PDB file of C-alpha atoms in Angstrom:
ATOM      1  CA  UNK A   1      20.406 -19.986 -37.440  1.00 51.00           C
ATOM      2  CA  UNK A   2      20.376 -20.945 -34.096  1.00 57.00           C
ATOM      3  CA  UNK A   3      16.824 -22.123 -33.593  1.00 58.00           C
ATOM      4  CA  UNK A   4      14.099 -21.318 -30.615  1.00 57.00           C
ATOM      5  CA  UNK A   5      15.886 -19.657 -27.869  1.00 52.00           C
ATOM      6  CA  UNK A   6      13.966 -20.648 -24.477  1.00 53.00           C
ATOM      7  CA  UNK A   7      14.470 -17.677 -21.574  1.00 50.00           C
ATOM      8  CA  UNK A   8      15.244 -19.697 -18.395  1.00 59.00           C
ATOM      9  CA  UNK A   9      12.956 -18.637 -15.466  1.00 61.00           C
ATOM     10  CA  UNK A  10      14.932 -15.915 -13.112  1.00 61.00           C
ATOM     11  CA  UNK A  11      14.091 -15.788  -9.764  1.00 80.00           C
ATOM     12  CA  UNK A  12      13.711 -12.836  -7.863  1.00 88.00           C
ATOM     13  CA  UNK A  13      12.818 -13.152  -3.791  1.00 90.00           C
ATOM     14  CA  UNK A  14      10.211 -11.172  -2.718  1.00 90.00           C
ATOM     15  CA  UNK A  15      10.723  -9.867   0.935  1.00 90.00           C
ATOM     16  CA  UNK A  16       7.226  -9.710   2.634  1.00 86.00           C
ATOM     17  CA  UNK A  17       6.467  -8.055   6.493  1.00 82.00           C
ATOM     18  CA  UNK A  18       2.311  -8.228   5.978  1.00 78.00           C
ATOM     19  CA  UNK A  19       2.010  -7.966  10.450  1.00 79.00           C
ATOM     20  CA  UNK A  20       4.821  -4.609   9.754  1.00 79.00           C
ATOM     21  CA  UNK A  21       2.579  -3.180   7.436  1.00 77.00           C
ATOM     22  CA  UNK A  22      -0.598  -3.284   8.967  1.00 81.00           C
ATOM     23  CA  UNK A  23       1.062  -2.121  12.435  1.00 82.00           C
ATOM     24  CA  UNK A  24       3.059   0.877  10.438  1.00 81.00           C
ATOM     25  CA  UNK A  25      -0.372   2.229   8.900  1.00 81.00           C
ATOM     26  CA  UNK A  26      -2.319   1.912  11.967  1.00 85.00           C
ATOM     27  CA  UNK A  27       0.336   3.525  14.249  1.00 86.00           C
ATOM     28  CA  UNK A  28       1.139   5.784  11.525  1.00 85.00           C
ATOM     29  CA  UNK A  29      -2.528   6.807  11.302  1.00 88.00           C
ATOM     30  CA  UNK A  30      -3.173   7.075  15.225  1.00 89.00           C
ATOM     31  CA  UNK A  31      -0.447  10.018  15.079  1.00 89.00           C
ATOM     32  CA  UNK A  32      -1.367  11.678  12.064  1.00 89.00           C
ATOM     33  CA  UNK A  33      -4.829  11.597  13.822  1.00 92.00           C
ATOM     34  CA  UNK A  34      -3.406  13.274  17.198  1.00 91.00           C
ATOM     35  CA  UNK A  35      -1.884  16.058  15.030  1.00 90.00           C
ATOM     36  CA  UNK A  36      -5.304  17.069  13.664  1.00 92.00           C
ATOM     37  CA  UNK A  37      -7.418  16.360  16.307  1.00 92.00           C
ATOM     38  CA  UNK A  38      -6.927  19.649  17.867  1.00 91.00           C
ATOM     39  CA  UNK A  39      -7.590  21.963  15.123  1.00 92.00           C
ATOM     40  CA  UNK A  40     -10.704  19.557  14.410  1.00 91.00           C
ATOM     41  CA  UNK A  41     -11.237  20.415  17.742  1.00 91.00           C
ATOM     42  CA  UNK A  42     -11.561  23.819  17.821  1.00 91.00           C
ATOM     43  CA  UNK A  43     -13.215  23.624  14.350  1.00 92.00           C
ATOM     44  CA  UNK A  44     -16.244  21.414  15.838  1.00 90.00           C
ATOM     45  CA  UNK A  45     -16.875  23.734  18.591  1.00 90.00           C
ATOM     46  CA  UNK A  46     -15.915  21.264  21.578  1.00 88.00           C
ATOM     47  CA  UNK A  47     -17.906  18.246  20.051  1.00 91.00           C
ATOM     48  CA  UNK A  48     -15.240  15.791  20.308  1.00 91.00           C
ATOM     49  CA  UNK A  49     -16.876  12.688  18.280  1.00 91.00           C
ATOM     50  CA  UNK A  50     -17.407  15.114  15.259  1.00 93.00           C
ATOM     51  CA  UNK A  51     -13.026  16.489  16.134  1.00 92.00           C
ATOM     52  CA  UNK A  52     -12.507  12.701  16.014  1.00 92.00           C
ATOM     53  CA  UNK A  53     -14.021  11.799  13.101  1.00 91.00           C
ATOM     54  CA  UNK A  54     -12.905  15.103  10.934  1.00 92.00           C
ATOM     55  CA  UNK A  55      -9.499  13.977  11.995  1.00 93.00           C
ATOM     56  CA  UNK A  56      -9.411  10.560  11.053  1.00 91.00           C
ATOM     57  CA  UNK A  57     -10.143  11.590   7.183  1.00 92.00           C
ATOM     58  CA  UNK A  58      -7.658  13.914   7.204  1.00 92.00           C
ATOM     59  CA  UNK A  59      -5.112  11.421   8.743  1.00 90.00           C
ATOM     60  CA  UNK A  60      -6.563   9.263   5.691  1.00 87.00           C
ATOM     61  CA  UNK A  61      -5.968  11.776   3.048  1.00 89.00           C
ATOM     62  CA  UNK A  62      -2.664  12.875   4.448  1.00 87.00           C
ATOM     63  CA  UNK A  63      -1.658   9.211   4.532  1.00 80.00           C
ATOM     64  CA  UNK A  64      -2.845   8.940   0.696  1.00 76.00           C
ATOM     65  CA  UNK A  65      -1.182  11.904  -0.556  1.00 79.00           C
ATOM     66  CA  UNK A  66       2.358  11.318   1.787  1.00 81.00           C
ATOM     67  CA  UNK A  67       3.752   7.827   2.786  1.00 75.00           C
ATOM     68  CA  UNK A  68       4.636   7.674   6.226  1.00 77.00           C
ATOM     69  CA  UNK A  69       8.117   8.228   7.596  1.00 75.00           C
ATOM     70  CA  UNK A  70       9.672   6.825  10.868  1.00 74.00           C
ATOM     71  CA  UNK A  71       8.649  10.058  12.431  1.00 79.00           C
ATOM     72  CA  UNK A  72       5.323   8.927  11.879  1.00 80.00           C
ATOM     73  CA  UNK A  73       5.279   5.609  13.942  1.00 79.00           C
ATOM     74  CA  UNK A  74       7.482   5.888  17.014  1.00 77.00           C
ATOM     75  CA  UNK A  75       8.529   3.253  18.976  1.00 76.00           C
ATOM     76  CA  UNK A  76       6.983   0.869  16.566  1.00 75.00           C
ATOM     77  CA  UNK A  77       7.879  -3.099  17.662  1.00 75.00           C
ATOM     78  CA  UNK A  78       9.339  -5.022  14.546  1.00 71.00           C
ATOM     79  CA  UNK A  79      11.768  -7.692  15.891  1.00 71.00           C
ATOM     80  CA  UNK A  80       9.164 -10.224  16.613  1.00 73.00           C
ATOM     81  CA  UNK A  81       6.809  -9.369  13.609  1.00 76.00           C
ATOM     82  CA  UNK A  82       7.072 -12.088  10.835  1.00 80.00           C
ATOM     83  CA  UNK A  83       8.614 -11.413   7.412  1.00 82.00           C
ATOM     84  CA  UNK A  84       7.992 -14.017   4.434  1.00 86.00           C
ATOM     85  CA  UNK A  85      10.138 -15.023   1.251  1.00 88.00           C
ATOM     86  CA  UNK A  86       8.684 -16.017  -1.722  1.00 88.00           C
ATOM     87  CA  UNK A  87      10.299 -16.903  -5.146  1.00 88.00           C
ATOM     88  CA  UNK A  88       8.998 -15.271  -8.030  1.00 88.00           C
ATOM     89  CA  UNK A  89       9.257 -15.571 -11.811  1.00 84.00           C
ATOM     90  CA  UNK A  90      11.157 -12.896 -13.776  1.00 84.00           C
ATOM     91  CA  UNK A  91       7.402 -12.107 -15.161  1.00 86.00           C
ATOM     92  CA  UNK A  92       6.124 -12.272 -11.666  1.00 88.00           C
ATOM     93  CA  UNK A  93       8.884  -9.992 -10.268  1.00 89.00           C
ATOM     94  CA  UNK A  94       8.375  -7.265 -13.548  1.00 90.00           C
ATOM     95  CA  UNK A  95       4.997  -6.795 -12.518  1.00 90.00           C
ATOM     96  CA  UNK A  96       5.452  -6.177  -9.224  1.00 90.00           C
ATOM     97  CA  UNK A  97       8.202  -3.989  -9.773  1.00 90.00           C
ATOM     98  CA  UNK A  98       6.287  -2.199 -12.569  1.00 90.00           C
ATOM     99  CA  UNK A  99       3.242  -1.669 -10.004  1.00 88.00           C
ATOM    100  CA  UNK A 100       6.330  -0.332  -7.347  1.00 87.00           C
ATOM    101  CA  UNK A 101       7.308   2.066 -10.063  1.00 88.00           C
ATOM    102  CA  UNK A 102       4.200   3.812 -11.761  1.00 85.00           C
ATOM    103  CA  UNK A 103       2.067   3.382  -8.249  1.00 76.00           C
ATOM    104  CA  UNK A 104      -0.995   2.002 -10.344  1.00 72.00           C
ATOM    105  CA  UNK A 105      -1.782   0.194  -7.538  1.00 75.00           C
ATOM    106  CA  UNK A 106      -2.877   0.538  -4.024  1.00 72.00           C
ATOM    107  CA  UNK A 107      -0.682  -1.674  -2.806  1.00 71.00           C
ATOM    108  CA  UNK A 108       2.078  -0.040  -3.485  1.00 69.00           C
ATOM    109  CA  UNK A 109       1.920   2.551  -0.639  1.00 70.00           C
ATOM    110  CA  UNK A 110       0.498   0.429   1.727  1.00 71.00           C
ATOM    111  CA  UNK A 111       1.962  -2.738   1.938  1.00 78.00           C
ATOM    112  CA  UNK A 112       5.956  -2.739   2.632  1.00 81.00           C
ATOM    113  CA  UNK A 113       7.359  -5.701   0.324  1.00 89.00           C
ATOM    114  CA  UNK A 114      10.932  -5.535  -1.859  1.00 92.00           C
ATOM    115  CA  UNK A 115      12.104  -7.220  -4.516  1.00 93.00           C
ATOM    116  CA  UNK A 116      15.528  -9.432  -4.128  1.00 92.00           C
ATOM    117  CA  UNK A 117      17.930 -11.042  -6.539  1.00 87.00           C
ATOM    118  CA  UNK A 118      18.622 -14.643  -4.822  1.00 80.00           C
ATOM    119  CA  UNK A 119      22.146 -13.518  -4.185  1.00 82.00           C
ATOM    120  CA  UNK A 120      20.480 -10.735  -1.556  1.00 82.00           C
ATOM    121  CA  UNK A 121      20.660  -7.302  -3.100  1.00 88.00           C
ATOM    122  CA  UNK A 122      17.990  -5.170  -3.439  1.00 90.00           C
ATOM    123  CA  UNK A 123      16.485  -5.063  -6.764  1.00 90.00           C
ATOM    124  CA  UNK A 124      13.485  -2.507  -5.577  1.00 91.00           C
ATOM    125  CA  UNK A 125      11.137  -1.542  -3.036  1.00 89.00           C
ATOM    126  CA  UNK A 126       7.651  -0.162  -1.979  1.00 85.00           C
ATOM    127  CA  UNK A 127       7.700   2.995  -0.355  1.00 78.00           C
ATOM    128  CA  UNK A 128       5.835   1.442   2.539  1.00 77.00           C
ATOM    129  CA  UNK A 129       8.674  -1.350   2.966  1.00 82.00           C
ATOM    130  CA  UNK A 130      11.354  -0.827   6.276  1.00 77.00           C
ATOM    131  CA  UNK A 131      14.566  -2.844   6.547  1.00 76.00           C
ATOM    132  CA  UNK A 132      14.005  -5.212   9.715  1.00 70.00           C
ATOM    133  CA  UNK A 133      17.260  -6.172  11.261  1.00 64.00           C
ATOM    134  CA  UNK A 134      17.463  -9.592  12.983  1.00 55.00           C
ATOM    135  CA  UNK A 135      19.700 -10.403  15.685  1.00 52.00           C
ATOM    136  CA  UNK A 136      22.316 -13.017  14.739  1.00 50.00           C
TER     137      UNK A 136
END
């Protein structure tokens, strides 16, 4: 026949904002926290440390169970944040894309990353990841 085939590697980019990610969750979890605090509030009896820190688990859990939307973190700064490329194996990209798809790993809610073909397009994405446009 035709002998040992050898796969070529495949690159796939991987589209990285690590300074987006960490800003989305912690301005997505100081208004999750707002929303609660006033029930907590009310719950606590007036004592506003205990409010605060009832709140702040449920902002946890609510950011656990539900991703956060753009309603979540207004006015949220991303032009100047910095966004990495890195080339990745076909074996490299699979598992990442695997861990995307099955969310069998933290990571996949919380850090915003996608996965690229080198000719641009969007192979796949982390529910976490937002679409930074840069100024020409």
């Amino acid at each position: 026949g035709m002998g040992d085939r050898k796969l070529k590697n495949v690159f796939v980019v991987l589209e990285w904002h690590p300074e987006l990610s960490k800003e989305r969750h912690k301005k997505g979890l100081q208004t999750r926290m707002k929303n609660f605090f006033a029930e907590e509030l009310s719950k606590a009896a007036g004592d506003a440390p205990k409010a605060a820190i009832n709140a702040l688990s449920r902002a946890k859990q609510s950011v656990s169970a539900n991703p956060l939307t753009d309603a979540d973190v207004p006015g949220l700064e991303v032009e100047n944040l910095p966004r990495y490329l890195v080339m990745l194996t076909l074996e490299e990209a699979e598992t990442l894309r695997w861990i995307i798809r099955t969310k069998a790993h933290p990571v996949a809610k919380d850090v915003g990353f996608a996965l690229r073909i080198v000719s641009g397009r969007r192979l796949d994405q982390s529910s976490s990841f937002m679409q930074v446009q840069r100024p020409e």
